[in-house]
Amino acid sequence: MKHHQNFAGHRRRSAVTIAVTALAAALISSPAHAAVHSGGATPKGNVVGPLGPLTSIAVQRILLGDKVAEAKFGTDSPIDDPAREQQELQAVAAMAANAGIDPDASVRFFDAQIEANKVVQRGLYALWTKHPELRPSERPDLTKDVRPKLDQITTEIIEQLKATRDTRKPTATCHLQLLQAQLSTELRARLDALHRRALKTALQPVCT
């Protein structure tokens, strides 16, 4: 019986690997992928599967982490700001309750988005410290240029959390759909290693 269970588990993992590999090959050769240029924001169209829109929005938030890093680097503004983060999570809990979805699950998801943003900031800080020639030449205004966009993305994420609440149950199907969405978004946005690592952090709570 144990051997049979192990074999069945291996077959499921193999099926996931085959499906994701096939998806990667299809996306790499697709016109949608070829049209994406380096440094561009994640396209909202041509997302893959029911978790595609949520993953795409998560990437948009991650890419804004670059702007946050540019605004903070070389200033007294810390990467970690527990007081502000707590305010953001409290606001998310209230928005989730108003939307009729689980506030605790929503807060866990947004906490992961905050951590993903920090992954980007720390990675860019390290890069700019080691290579001063790559430091940004302009400093965005966090209040005017960045936070309004983050607020809009927060609203969109709440909408997607509501739309996908049944999809995000901890099942093998959810994990497969998440892999498909993650891989397709990485390819279309041409994320580098740093931003792929941030996206992995951001998506950890999706199927839990």
Short mmCIF file of N, CA and C in Angstrom, two decimals, residues 15-163:
data_model
loop_
_atom_site.label_atom_id
_atom_site.label_comp_id
_atom_site.label_asym_id
_atom_site.label_seq_id
_atom_site.Cartn_x
_atom_site.Cartn_y
_atom_site.Cartn_z
N ALA A 15 3.04 14.69 -13.43
CA ALA A 15 2.02 15.35 -14.24
C ALA A 15 2.14 16.86 -14.13
N VAL A 16 2.40 17.35 -12.93
CA VAL A 16 2.58 18.79 -12.72
C VAL A 16 3.80 19.28 -13.50
N THR A 17 4.91 18.54 -13.40
CA THR A 17 6.13 18.94 -14.10
C THR A 17 5.93 18.98 -15.60
N ILE A 18 5.26 17.96 -16.13
CA ILE A 18 5.01 17.92 -17.58
C ILE A 18 4.14 19.07 -18.01
N ALA A 19 3.10 19.35 -17.23
CA ALA A 19 2.17 20.43 -17.59
C ALA A 19 2.87 21.78 -17.58
N VAL A 20 3.68 22.03 -16.56
CA VAL A 20 4.37 23.32 -16.45
C VAL A 20 5.42 23.45 -17.54
N THR A 21 6.15 22.38 -17.83
CA THR A 21 7.15 22.42 -18.89
C THR A 21 6.52 22.70 -20.24
N ALA A 22 5.40 22.06 -20.50
CA ALA A 22 4.70 22.31 -21.75
C ALA A 22 4.22 23.74 -21.84
N LEU A 23 3.74 24.25 -20.72
CA LEU A 23 3.28 25.63 -20.69
C LEU A 23 4.43 26.58 -20.99
N ALA A 24 5.59 26.33 -20.40
CA ALA A 24 6.76 27.20 -20.61
C ALA A 24 7.13 27.22 -22.09
N ALA A 25 7.15 26.04 -22.71
CA ALA A 25 7.51 25.98 -24.13
C ALA A 25 6.52 26.74 -24.98
N ALA A 26 5.25 26.64 -24.65
CA ALA A 26 4.23 27.33 -25.43
C ALA A 26 4.35 28.84 -25.28
N LEU A 27 4.61 29.29 -24.06
CA LEU A 27 4.70 30.72 -23.80
C LEU A 27 5.93 31.33 -24.44
N ILE A 28 7.05 30.62 -24.37
CA ILE A 28 8.29 31.14 -24.93
C ILE A 28 8.14 31.38 -26.44
N SER A 29 7.39 30.52 -27.10
CA SER A 29 7.24 30.65 -28.55
C SER A 29 6.04 31.48 -28.96
N SER A 30 5.27 32.00 -27.98
CA SER A 30 4.05 32.70 -28.32
C SER A 30 4.32 34.15 -28.67
N PRO A 31 3.48 34.78 -29.52
CA PRO A 31 3.64 36.18 -29.87
C PRO A 31 3.53 37.08 -28.65
N ALA A 32 2.68 36.71 -27.67
CA ALA A 32 2.50 37.55 -26.49
C ALA A 32 3.82 37.69 -25.74
N HIS A 33 4.57 36.58 -25.65
CA HIS A 33 5.85 36.65 -24.95
C HIS A 33 6.86 37.46 -25.74
N ALA A 34 6.88 37.27 -27.04
CA ALA A 34 7.86 37.97 -27.87
C ALA A 34 7.65 39.46 -27.85
N ALA A 35 6.40 39.91 -27.59
CA ALA A 35 6.10 41.33 -27.64
C ALA A 35 6.52 42.07 -26.38
N VAL A 36 6.79 41.36 -25.31
CA VAL A 36 7.15 42.00 -24.06
C VAL A 36 8.59 42.49 -24.15
N HIS A 37 8.83 43.71 -23.69
CA HIS A 37 10.19 44.22 -23.72
C HIS A 37 10.75 44.31 -22.30
N SER A 38 12.06 44.25 -22.19
CA SER A 38 12.70 44.27 -20.89
C SER A 38 12.38 45.57 -20.18
N GLY A 39 12.10 45.46 -18.89
CA GLY A 39 11.83 46.64 -18.09
C GLY A 39 10.38 47.08 -18.12
N GLY A 40 9.54 46.41 -18.89
CA GLY A 40 8.15 46.79 -18.98
C GLY A 40 7.35 46.25 -17.81
N ALA A 41 6.19 46.87 -17.56
CA ALA A 41 5.31 46.39 -16.52
C ALA A 41 4.62 45.12 -17.01
N THR A 42 4.08 44.36 -16.06
CA THR A 42 3.40 43.13 -16.41
C THR A 42 2.15 43.42 -17.21
N PRO A 43 1.97 42.80 -18.38
CA PRO A 43 0.75 43.00 -19.16
C PRO A 43 -0.45 42.44 -18.40
N LYS A 44 -1.59 43.12 -18.51
CA LYS A 44 -2.79 42.64 -17.83
C LYS A 44 -3.54 41.61 -18.67
N GLY A 45 -3.29 41.59 -19.99
CA GLY A 45 -3.97 40.64 -20.84
C GLY A 45 -3.21 39.33 -20.94
N ASN A 46 -3.87 38.34 -21.54
CA ASN A 46 -3.23 37.05 -21.82
C ASN A 46 -2.72 36.35 -20.56
N VAL A 47 -3.40 36.54 -19.44
CA VAL A 47 -3.00 35.85 -18.22
C VAL A 47 -3.45 34.40 -18.32
N VAL A 48 -2.77 33.53 -17.57
CA VAL A 48 -3.03 32.09 -17.65
C VAL A 48 -3.80 31.62 -16.43
N GLY A 49 -4.99 31.05 -16.65
CA GLY A 49 -5.74 30.41 -15.58
C GLY A 49 -6.42 31.37 -14.63
N PRO A 50 -7.20 30.82 -13.71
CA PRO A 50 -7.96 31.65 -12.78
C PRO A 50 -7.09 32.44 -11.80
N LEU A 51 -5.85 32.01 -11.58
CA LEU A 51 -4.96 32.75 -10.68
C LEU A 51 -4.03 33.70 -11.44
N GLY A 52 -4.18 33.75 -12.76
CA GLY A 52 -3.35 34.65 -13.55
C GLY A 52 -3.50 36.11 -13.20
N PRO A 53 -4.75 36.63 -13.09
CA PRO A 53 -4.90 38.05 -12.74
C PRO A 53 -4.31 38.40 -11.37
N LEU A 54 -4.49 37.54 -10.38
CA LEU A 54 -3.94 37.80 -9.05
C LEU A 54 -2.42 37.82 -9.09
N THR A 55 -1.83 36.88 -9.83
CA THR A 55 -0.37 36.83 -9.96
C THR A 55 0.16 38.05 -10.70
N SER A 56 -0.56 38.47 -11.72
CA SER A 56 -0.15 39.63 -12.50
C SER A 56 -0.15 40.89 -11.64
N ILE A 57 -1.17 41.04 -10.82
CA ILE A 57 -1.23 42.21 -9.94
C ILE A 57 -0.12 42.15 -8.90
N ALA A 58 0.19 40.96 -8.40
CA ALA A 58 1.28 40.82 -7.44
C ALA A 58 2.60 41.29 -8.06
N VAL A 59 2.80 40.96 -9.35
CA VAL A 59 4.02 41.40 -10.03
C VAL A 59 4.04 42.92 -10.18
N GLN A 60 2.91 43.51 -10.49
CA GLN A 60 2.86 44.97 -10.60
C GLN A 60 3.29 45.62 -9.29
N ARG A 61 2.86 45.03 -8.17
CA ARG A 61 3.25 45.58 -6.88
C ARG A 61 4.75 45.38 -6.62
N ILE A 62 5.25 44.22 -7.02
CA ILE A 62 6.68 43.94 -6.86
C ILE A 62 7.53 44.92 -7.66
N LEU A 63 7.10 45.22 -8.89
CA LEU A 63 7.85 46.14 -9.72
C LEU A 63 7.85 47.55 -9.14
N LEU A 64 6.80 47.90 -8.41
CA LEU A 64 6.80 49.19 -7.73
C LEU A 64 7.82 49.22 -6.59
N GLY A 65 8.26 48.03 -6.14
CA GLY A 65 9.31 47.97 -5.13
C GLY A 65 10.59 48.64 -5.61
N ASP A 66 10.83 48.63 -6.94
CA ASP A 66 11.98 49.34 -7.49
C ASP A 66 11.88 50.82 -7.18
N LYS A 67 10.68 51.38 -7.37
CA LYS A 67 10.48 52.80 -7.12
C LYS A 67 10.61 53.13 -5.64
N VAL A 68 10.12 52.22 -4.79
CA VAL A 68 10.27 52.43 -3.35
C VAL A 68 11.75 52.45 -2.97
N ALA A 69 12.50 51.52 -3.54
CA ALA A 69 13.94 51.47 -3.27
C ALA A 69 14.63 52.74 -3.75
N GLU A 70 14.26 53.21 -4.93
CA GLU A 70 14.86 54.43 -5.47
C GLU A 70 14.56 55.64 -4.59
N ALA A 71 13.35 55.65 -4.02
CA ALA A 71 12.97 56.77 -3.16
C ALA A 71 13.68 56.74 -1.82
N LYS A 72 13.96 55.55 -1.30
CA LYS A 72 14.51 55.42 0.05
C LYS A 72 16.03 55.34 0.10
N PHE A 73 16.63 54.82 -0.95
CA PHE A 73 18.08 54.56 -0.92
C PHE A 73 18.86 55.84 -0.64
N GLY A 74 19.77 55.75 0.33
CA GLY A 74 20.59 56.90 0.69
C GLY A 74 19.91 57.90 1.60
N THR A 75 18.72 57.54 2.13
CA THR A 75 18.00 58.42 3.05
C THR A 75 17.88 57.73 4.40
N ASP A 76 17.23 58.40 5.34
CA ASP A 76 17.01 57.81 6.67
C ASP A 76 15.78 56.91 6.71
N SER A 77 15.05 56.81 5.61
CA SER A 77 13.85 55.97 5.58
C SER A 77 14.25 54.50 5.60
N PRO A 78 13.78 53.74 6.58
CA PRO A 78 14.19 52.33 6.67
C PRO A 78 13.40 51.44 5.71
N ILE A 79 13.98 50.31 5.38
CA ILE A 79 13.25 49.31 4.61
C ILE A 79 12.13 48.73 5.47
N ASP A 80 12.46 48.37 6.70
CA ASP A 80 11.46 47.84 7.64
C ASP A 80 10.81 49.01 8.39
N ASP A 81 9.49 49.08 8.31
CA ASP A 81 8.73 50.13 9.00
C ASP A 81 7.53 49.47 9.67
N PRO A 82 7.73 48.82 10.81
CA PRO A 82 6.66 48.04 11.44
C PRO A 82 5.38 48.82 11.70
N ALA A 83 5.51 50.08 12.12
CA ALA A 83 4.32 50.87 12.43
C ALA A 83 3.47 51.08 11.18
N ARG A 84 4.10 51.47 10.09
CA ARG A 84 3.35 51.70 8.86
C ARG A 84 2.79 50.39 8.31
N GLU A 85 3.58 49.32 8.40
CA GLU A 85 3.12 48.02 7.91
C GLU A 85 1.87 47.57 8.67
N GLN A 86 1.86 47.81 9.98
CA GLN A 86 0.69 47.44 10.79
C GLN A 86 -0.53 48.23 10.37
N GLN A 87 -0.33 49.51 10.08
CA GLN A 87 -1.45 50.33 9.60
C GLN A 87 -2.00 49.79 8.28
N GLU A 88 -1.10 49.41 7.39
CA GLU A 88 -1.53 48.88 6.09
C GLU A 88 -2.32 47.58 6.28
N LEU A 89 -1.83 46.71 7.15
CA LEU A 89 -2.51 45.43 7.35
C LEU A 89 -3.86 45.61 8.03
N GLN A 90 -3.96 46.58 8.93
CA GLN A 90 -5.26 46.87 9.55
C GLN A 90 -6.25 47.39 8.51
N ALA A 91 -5.77 48.23 7.60
CA ALA A 91 -6.64 48.73 6.54
C ALA A 91 -7.09 47.59 5.63
N VAL A 92 -6.18 46.67 5.34
CA VAL A 92 -6.52 45.51 4.51
C VAL A 92 -7.58 44.65 5.18
N ALA A 93 -7.44 44.44 6.48
CA ALA A 93 -8.43 43.64 7.21
C ALA A 93 -9.82 44.27 7.11
N ALA A 94 -9.88 45.59 7.23
CA ALA A 94 -11.16 46.28 7.13
C ALA A 94 -11.73 46.18 5.71
N MET A 95 -10.89 46.34 4.71
CA MET A 95 -11.34 46.23 3.32
C MET A 95 -11.84 44.82 3.02
N ALA A 96 -11.13 43.82 3.54
CA ALA A 96 -11.53 42.44 3.31
C ALA A 96 -12.89 42.15 3.95
N ALA A 97 -13.07 42.64 5.17
CA ALA A 97 -14.35 42.43 5.85
C ALA A 97 -15.49 43.09 5.07
N ASN A 98 -15.24 44.28 4.55
CA ASN A 98 -16.26 44.98 3.76
C ASN A 98 -16.56 44.24 2.46
N ALA A 99 -15.54 43.55 1.94
CA ALA A 99 -15.72 42.80 0.69
C ALA A 99 -16.34 41.42 0.92
N GLY A 100 -16.47 41.03 2.18
CA GLY A 100 -17.07 39.74 2.49
C GLY A 100 -16.13 38.57 2.38
N ILE A 101 -14.82 38.81 2.53
CA ILE A 101 -13.84 37.72 2.49
C ILE A 101 -13.09 37.67 3.82
N ASP A 102 -12.37 36.58 4.03
CA ASP A 102 -11.69 36.33 5.29
C ASP A 102 -10.60 37.38 5.55
N PRO A 103 -10.75 38.21 6.59
CA PRO A 103 -9.73 39.22 6.88
C PRO A 103 -8.38 38.62 7.23
N ASP A 104 -8.37 37.52 7.99
CA ASP A 104 -7.09 36.91 8.38
C ASP A 104 -6.32 36.40 7.17
N ALA A 105 -7.01 35.72 6.27
CA ALA A 105 -6.35 35.22 5.06
C ALA A 105 -5.86 36.38 4.19
N SER A 106 -6.64 37.43 4.13
CA SER A 106 -6.24 38.60 3.33
C SER A 106 -5.02 39.27 3.93
N VAL A 107 -4.98 39.37 5.25
CA VAL A 107 -3.82 39.97 5.92
C VAL A 107 -2.58 39.13 5.68
N ARG A 108 -2.72 37.79 5.73
CA ARG A 108 -1.57 36.92 5.46
C ARG A 108 -1.05 37.14 4.05
N PHE A 109 -1.96 37.28 3.10
CA PHE A 109 -1.52 37.50 1.71
C PHE A 109 -0.80 38.84 1.58
N PHE A 110 -1.35 39.88 2.17
CA PHE A 110 -0.72 41.20 2.06
C PHE A 110 0.59 41.28 2.84
N ASP A 111 0.69 40.53 3.92
CA ASP A 111 1.95 40.49 4.63
C ASP A 111 3.04 39.92 3.73
N ALA A 112 2.67 38.93 2.92
CA ALA A 112 3.62 38.35 1.97
C ALA A 112 3.99 39.37 0.89
N GLN A 113 3.03 40.22 0.49
CA GLN A 113 3.33 41.25 -0.51
C GLN A 113 4.33 42.27 0.04
N ILE A 114 4.17 42.61 1.31
CA ILE A 114 5.11 43.53 1.96
C ILE A 114 6.50 42.91 2.02
N GLU A 115 6.56 41.63 2.37
CA GLU A 115 7.86 40.96 2.44
C GLU A 115 8.50 40.88 1.05
N ALA A 116 7.68 40.65 0.02
CA ALA A 116 8.21 40.59 -1.34
C ALA A 116 8.80 41.93 -1.75
N ASN A 117 8.14 42.99 -1.36
CA ASN A 117 8.64 44.33 -1.64
C ASN A 117 9.99 44.56 -0.97
N LYS A 118 10.14 44.04 0.23
CA LYS A 118 11.41 44.17 0.96
C LYS A 118 12.51 43.36 0.29
N VAL A 119 12.15 42.20 -0.27
CA VAL A 119 13.14 41.40 -1.01
C VAL A 119 13.73 42.25 -2.13
N VAL A 120 12.88 42.96 -2.86
CA VAL A 120 13.34 43.82 -3.95
C VAL A 120 14.21 44.94 -3.42
N GLN A 121 13.74 45.60 -2.37
CA GLN A 121 14.50 46.73 -1.83
C GLN A 121 15.89 46.29 -1.35
N ARG A 122 15.95 45.19 -0.62
CA ARG A 122 17.25 44.74 -0.11
C ARG A 122 18.18 44.33 -1.25
N GLY A 123 17.61 43.68 -2.27
CA GLY A 123 18.42 43.27 -3.40
C GLY A 123 18.99 44.46 -4.16
N LEU A 124 18.17 45.49 -4.36
CA LEU A 124 18.63 46.67 -5.07
C LEU A 124 19.62 47.47 -4.22
N TYR A 125 19.38 47.55 -2.93
CA TYR A 125 20.33 48.23 -2.04
C TYR A 125 21.71 47.58 -2.15
N ALA A 126 21.73 46.26 -2.13
CA ALA A 126 23.00 45.53 -2.22
C ALA A 126 23.68 45.80 -3.56
N LEU A 127 22.88 45.80 -4.64
CA LEU A 127 23.43 46.05 -5.97
C LEU A 127 24.00 47.45 -6.07
N TRP A 128 23.26 48.43 -5.60
CA TRP A 128 23.69 49.82 -5.72
C TRP A 128 24.87 50.13 -4.81
N THR A 129 24.95 49.43 -3.69
CA THR A 129 26.08 49.63 -2.79
C THR A 129 27.36 49.08 -3.42
N LYS A 130 27.23 47.93 -4.07
CA LYS A 130 28.40 47.30 -4.70
C LYS A 130 28.77 47.99 -6.01
N HIS A 131 27.76 48.50 -6.72
CA HIS A 131 28.00 49.14 -8.02
C HIS A 131 27.38 50.54 -8.01
N PRO A 132 28.10 51.51 -7.48
CA PRO A 132 27.55 52.88 -7.40
C PRO A 132 27.13 53.45 -8.75
N GLU A 133 27.77 52.97 -9.81
CA GLU A 133 27.43 53.49 -11.14
C GLU A 133 26.02 53.12 -11.58
N LEU A 134 25.42 52.14 -10.90
CA LEU A 134 24.07 51.71 -11.25
C LEU A 134 23.00 52.38 -10.40
N ARG A 135 23.40 53.23 -9.49
CA ARG A 135 22.43 53.89 -8.63
C ARG A 135 21.49 54.78 -9.44
N PRO A 136 20.23 54.90 -8.99
CA PRO A 136 19.27 55.72 -9.76
C PRO A 136 19.68 57.18 -9.76
N SER A 137 19.42 57.83 -10.88
CA SER A 137 19.78 59.25 -11.01
C SER A 137 18.68 60.17 -10.50
N GLU A 138 17.47 59.64 -10.34
CA GLU A 138 16.35 60.43 -9.84
C GLU A 138 15.71 59.73 -8.65
N ARG A 139 15.09 60.53 -7.77
CA ARG A 139 14.44 59.97 -6.59
C ARG A 139 12.93 60.22 -6.69
N PRO A 140 12.14 59.16 -6.87
CA PRO A 140 10.68 59.34 -6.93
C PRO A 140 10.14 59.87 -5.60
N ASP A 141 8.99 60.51 -5.66
CA ASP A 141 8.30 60.97 -4.46
C ASP A 141 7.36 59.86 -3.99
N LEU A 142 7.64 59.31 -2.84
CA LEU A 142 6.84 58.19 -2.34
C LEU A 142 5.37 58.58 -2.19
N THR A 143 5.14 59.77 -1.66
CA THR A 143 3.76 60.20 -1.39
C THR A 143 2.98 60.45 -2.67
N LYS A 144 3.61 61.10 -3.65
CA LYS A 144 2.90 61.48 -4.86
C LYS A 144 2.98 60.45 -5.97
N ASP A 145 4.14 59.80 -6.09
CA ASP A 145 4.38 58.94 -7.25
C ASP A 145 4.11 57.46 -7.01
N VAL A 146 4.31 57.01 -5.76
CA VAL A 146 4.31 55.57 -5.51
C VAL A 146 3.10 55.10 -4.72
N ARG A 147 2.83 55.74 -3.59
CA ARG A 147 1.78 55.23 -2.71
C ARG A 147 0.38 55.26 -3.33
N PRO A 148 0.02 56.25 -4.14
CA PRO A 148 -1.29 56.16 -4.80
C PRO A 148 -1.43 54.91 -5.68
N LYS A 149 -0.35 54.53 -6.35
CA LYS A 149 -0.37 53.32 -7.18
C LYS A 149 -0.48 52.08 -6.30
N LEU A 150 0.23 52.07 -5.18
CA LEU A 150 0.12 50.94 -4.25
C LEU A 150 -1.29 50.82 -3.71
N ASP A 151 -1.93 51.95 -3.41
CA ASP A 151 -3.30 51.92 -2.90
C ASP A 151 -4.25 51.35 -3.95
N GLN A 152 -4.06 51.72 -5.21
CA GLN A 152 -4.91 51.19 -6.28
C GLN A 152 -4.71 49.68 -6.43
N ILE A 153 -3.46 49.25 -6.34
CA ILE A 153 -3.17 47.82 -6.43
C ILE A 153 -3.79 47.06 -5.26
N THR A 154 -3.78 47.67 -4.08
CA THR A 154 -4.40 47.03 -2.92
C THR A 154 -5.88 46.75 -3.19
N THR A 155 -6.57 47.73 -3.75
CA THR A 155 -7.98 47.55 -4.09
C THR A 155 -8.16 46.42 -5.10
N GLU A 156 -7.30 46.37 -6.10
CA GLU A 156 -7.40 45.32 -7.13
C GLU A 156 -7.10 43.94 -6.55
N ILE A 157 -6.16 43.88 -5.62
CA ILE A 157 -5.84 42.58 -5.00
C ILE A 157 -7.02 42.08 -4.18
N ILE A 158 -7.65 42.97 -3.42
CA ILE A 158 -8.83 42.58 -2.64
C ILE A 158 -9.90 42.01 -3.56
N GLU A 159 -10.11 42.66 -4.71
CA GLU A 159 -11.10 42.17 -5.67
C GLU A 159 -10.73 40.78 -6.17
N GLN A 160 -9.43 40.55 -6.44
CA GLN A 160 -9.00 39.24 -6.93
C GLN A 160 -9.04 38.17 -5.84
N LEU A 161 -8.75 38.56 -4.61
CA LEU A 161 -8.87 37.60 -3.51
C LEU A 161 -10.31 37.13 -3.36
N LYS A 162 -11.24 38.06 -3.58
CA LYS A 162 -12.65 37.68 -3.52
C LYS A 162 -13.02 36.79 -4.70
N ALA A 163 -12.53 37.13 -5.87
CA ALA A 163 -12.88 36.37 -7.08
C ALA A 163 -12.30 34.96 -7.06
#
